[in-house]
Coordinates of C-alpha atoms in Angstrom, one line a residue:
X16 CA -114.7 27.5 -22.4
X17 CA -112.6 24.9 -24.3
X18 CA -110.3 27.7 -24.6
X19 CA -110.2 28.1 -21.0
X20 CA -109.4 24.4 -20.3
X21 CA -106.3 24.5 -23.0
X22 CA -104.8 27.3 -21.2
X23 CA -104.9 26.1 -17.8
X24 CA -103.8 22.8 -19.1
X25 CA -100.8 24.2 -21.0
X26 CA -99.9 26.3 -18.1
X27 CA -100.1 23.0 -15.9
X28 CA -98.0 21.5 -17.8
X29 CA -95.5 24.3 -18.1
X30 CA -95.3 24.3 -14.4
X31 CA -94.9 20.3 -14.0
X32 CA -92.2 20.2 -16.9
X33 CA -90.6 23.1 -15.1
X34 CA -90.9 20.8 -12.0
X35 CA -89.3 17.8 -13.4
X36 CA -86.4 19.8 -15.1
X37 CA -85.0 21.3 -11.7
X38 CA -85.5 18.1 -9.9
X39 CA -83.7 16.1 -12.9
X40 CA -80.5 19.2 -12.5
X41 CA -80.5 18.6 -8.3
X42 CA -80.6 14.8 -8.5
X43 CA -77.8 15.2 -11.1
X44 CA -75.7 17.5 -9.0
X45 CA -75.6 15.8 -5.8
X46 CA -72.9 13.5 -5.6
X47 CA -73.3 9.5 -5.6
X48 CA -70.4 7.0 -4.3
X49 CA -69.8 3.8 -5.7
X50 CA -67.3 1.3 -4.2
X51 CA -66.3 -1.7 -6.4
X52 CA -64.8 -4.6 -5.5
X53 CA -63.1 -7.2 -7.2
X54 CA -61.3 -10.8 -5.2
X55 CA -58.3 -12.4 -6.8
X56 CA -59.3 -16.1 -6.2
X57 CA -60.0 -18.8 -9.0
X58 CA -63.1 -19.8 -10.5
X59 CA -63.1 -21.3 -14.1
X60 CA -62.3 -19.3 -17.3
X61 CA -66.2 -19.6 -18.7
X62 CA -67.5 -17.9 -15.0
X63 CA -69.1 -15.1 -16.1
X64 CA -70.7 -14.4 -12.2
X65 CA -69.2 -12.1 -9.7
X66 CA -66.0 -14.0 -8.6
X67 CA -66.4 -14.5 -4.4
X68 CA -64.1 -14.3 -1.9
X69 CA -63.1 -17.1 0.2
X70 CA -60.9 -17.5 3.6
X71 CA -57.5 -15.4 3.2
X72 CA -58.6 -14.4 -0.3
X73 CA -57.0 -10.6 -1.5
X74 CA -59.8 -8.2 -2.6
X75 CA -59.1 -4.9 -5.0
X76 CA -61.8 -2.3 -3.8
X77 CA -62.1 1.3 -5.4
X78 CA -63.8 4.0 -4.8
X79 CA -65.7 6.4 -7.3
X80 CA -67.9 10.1 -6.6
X81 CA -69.9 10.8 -9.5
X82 CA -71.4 14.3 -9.9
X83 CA -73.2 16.1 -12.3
X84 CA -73.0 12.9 -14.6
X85 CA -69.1 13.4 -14.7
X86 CA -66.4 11.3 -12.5
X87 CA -65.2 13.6 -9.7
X88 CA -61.6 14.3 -9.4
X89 CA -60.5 13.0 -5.7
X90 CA -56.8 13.0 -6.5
X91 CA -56.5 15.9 -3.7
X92 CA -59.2 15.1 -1.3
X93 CA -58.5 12.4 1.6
X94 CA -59.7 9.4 1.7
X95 CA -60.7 7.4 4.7
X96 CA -60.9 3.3 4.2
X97 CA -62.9 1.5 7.0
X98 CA -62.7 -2.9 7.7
X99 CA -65.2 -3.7 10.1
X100 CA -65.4 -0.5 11.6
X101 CA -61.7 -0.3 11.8
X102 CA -59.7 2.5 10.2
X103 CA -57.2 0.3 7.7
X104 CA -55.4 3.0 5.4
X105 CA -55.7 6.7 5.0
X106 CA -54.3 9.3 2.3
X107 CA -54.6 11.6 -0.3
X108 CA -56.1 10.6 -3.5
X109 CA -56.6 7.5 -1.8
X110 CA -59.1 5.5 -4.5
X111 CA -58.2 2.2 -4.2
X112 CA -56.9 -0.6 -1.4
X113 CA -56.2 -3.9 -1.3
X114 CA -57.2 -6.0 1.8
X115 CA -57.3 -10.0 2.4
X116 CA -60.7 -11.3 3.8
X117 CA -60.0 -12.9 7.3
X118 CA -58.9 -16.4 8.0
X119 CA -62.1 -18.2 8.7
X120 CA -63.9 -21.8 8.3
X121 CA -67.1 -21.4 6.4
X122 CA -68.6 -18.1 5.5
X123 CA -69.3 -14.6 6.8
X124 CA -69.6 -10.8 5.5
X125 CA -66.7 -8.6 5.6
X126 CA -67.5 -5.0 5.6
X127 CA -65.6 -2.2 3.8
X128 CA -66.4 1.5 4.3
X129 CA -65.1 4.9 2.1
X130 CA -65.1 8.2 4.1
X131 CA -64.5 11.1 1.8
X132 CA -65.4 14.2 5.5
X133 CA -63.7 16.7 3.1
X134 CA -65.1 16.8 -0.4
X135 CA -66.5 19.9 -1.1
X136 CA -70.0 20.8 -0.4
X137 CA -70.6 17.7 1.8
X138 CA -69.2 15.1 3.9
X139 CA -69.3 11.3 1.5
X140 CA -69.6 7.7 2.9
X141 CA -70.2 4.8 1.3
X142 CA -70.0 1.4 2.6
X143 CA -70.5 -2.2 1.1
X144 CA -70.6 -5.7 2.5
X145 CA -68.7 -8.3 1.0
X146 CA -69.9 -12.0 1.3
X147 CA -67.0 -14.8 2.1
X148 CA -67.8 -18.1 1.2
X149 CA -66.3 -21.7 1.7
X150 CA -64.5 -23.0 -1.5
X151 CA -66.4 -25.4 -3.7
X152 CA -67.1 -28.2 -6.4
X153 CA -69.2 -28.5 -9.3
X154 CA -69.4 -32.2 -10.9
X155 CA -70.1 -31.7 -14.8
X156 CA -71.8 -34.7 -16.2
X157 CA -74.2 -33.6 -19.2
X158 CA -75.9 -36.8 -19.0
X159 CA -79.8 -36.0 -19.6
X160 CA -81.6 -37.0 -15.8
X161 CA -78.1 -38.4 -15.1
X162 CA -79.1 -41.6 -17.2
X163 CA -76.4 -43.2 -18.7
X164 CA -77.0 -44.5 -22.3
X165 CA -73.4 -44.5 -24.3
X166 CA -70.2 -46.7 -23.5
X167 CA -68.2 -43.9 -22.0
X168 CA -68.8 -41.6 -19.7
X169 CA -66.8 -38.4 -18.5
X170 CA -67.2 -36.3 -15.8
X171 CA -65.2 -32.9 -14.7
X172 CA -64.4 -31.6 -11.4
X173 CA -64.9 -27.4 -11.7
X174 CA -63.1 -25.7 -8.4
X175 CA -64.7 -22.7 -7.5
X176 CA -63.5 -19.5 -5.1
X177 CA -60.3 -21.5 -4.2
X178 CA -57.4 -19.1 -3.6
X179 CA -55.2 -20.1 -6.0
X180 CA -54.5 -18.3 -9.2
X181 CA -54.1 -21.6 -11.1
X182 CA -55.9 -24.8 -11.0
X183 CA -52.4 -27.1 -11.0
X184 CA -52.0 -25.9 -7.1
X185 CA -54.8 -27.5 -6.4
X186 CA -55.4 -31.4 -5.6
X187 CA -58.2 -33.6 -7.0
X188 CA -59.1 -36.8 -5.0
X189 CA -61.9 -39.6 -6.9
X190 CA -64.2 -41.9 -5.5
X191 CA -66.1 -44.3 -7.8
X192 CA -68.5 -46.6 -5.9
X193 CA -66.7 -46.1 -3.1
X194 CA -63.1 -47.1 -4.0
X195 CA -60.6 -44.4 -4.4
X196 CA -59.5 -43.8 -7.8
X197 CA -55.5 -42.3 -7.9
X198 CA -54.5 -43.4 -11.8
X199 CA -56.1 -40.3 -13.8
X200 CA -54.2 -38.7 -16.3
X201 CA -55.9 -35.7 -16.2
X202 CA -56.7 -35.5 -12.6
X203 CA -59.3 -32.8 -13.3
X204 CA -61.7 -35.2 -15.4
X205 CA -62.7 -39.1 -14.6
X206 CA -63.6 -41.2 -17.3
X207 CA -65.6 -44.5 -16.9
X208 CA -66.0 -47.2 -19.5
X209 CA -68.5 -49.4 -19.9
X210 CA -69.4 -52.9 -21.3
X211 CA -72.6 -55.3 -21.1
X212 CA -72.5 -57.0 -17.6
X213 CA -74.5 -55.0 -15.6
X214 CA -78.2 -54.5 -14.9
X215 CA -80.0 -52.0 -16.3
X216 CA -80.9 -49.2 -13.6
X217 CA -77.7 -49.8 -11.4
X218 CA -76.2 -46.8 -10.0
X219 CA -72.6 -45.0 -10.4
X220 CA -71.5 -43.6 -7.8
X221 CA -69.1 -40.5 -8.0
X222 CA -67.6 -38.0 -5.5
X223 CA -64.9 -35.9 -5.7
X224 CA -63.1 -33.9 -3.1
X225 CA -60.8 -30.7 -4.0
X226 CA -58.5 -29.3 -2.0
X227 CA -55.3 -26.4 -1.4
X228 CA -52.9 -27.9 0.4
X229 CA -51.3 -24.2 0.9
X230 CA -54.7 -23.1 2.1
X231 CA -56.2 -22.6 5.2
X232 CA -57.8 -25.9 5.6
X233 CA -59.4 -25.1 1.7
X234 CA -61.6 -28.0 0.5
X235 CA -64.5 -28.7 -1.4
X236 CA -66.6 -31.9 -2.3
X237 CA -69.3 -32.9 -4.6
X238 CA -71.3 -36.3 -5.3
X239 CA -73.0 -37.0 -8.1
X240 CA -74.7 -40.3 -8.9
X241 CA -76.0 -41.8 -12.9
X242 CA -78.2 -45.0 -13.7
X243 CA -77.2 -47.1 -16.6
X244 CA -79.9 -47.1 -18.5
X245 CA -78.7 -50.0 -21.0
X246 CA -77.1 -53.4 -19.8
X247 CA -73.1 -52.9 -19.2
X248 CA -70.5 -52.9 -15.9
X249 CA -67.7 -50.6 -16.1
X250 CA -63.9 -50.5 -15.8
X251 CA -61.4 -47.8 -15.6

């Protein structure tokens, strides 16, 4: 009997091994489509997140078939490319397009489509939205709970999804307390001194407003607020 059992357990298990190695080999030869994108807009060097688009913002996409683990050869097949629903550009060996993202206030999805009718075997679409998103500011102030406990005090402006390729197209405007602040060497960063006048547990006030003047109507803001936490006022 326990003979018995083993050999219908063994054959079981022949079958179901047998199973999983000719669904493994048909998953592997049907083809999968990737589309990549990539938008050339400028977010700080130490970014290590997917860089977004903004308004008017140029976007790389590319388009990959992989089949039987191996990258498919499409340098003789036509490629369709699809914004919105719209045909944009067509050709041979067609892998990759740039676009810009429209010119809009706020943020939306873009949609880009591959079309591949002619690759052998089957007919290949893929597709991929694409958020948009407004431009904006990050204050830096590594202050723990924003409490203020030293004599100096430095804060950074980081831009983020701004079309510009460089930061020095950009402008940085400064409010402290209110008051505008236009006398900063390094426009980028605002430093605040501090000596004994003031109460303990007063509040700075910070903000900080980024824009492109070469963009379309590009701007980003950001307010941050720290308590002295020892007696001082400030200058600048």
């Amino acid at each position: 009997m326990k003979n018995k059992y083993l050999s219908i357990f063994f054959a079981i298990s022949i079958v179901a091994l047998g199973q999983l190695f000719f669904a493994h080999h048909a998953s592997a030869a049907n083809p999968q489509a990737f589309i990549t994108w990539k938008a050339k807009n400028y977010v700080p060097s130490f970014f290590s997140g997917k860089i977004l688009p903004g308004s008017n913002t140029p976007v790389l996409a590319s388009l990959e078939i992989i089949e039987n683990n191996k990258i498919a050869n499409l340098s003789n097949i036509k490629i369709y490319w699809y914004l919105n629903n719209k045909l944009f550009d067509r050709g041979i060996g067609l892998q990759s397009i740039e676009i810009r993202t429209p010119q809009i206030l706020g943020g939306g999805l873009m949609n880009i489509r591959a079309q591949v009718p002619d690759y052998p075997g089957e007919s290949i679409s893929k597709d991929v939205g694409i958020p948009i998103v407004p431009p904006s500011v990050v204050l830096d102030a590594p202050y723990a709970e924003n409490k203020l406990s030293i004599l100096s005090a430095e804060i950074h402006a980081w831009p983020y999804f701004f079309g510009v390729q460089d930061i020095s197209y950009l402008k940085f405007g400064w409010k402290l307390n209110g008051k505008d602040i236009n006398t900063l060497e390094d426009p980028q960063r605002l430093i605040v001194n501090i000596n004994k006048d003031a109460a303990p547990g007063s509040i700075l006030s910070i903000a900080s407003t980024i824009t492109n003047p070469n963009g379309y109507f590009e701007s980003g803001d950001a307010k941050k607020s720290l308590t002295y936490s020892i007696k001082c006022s400030l200058f600048f």
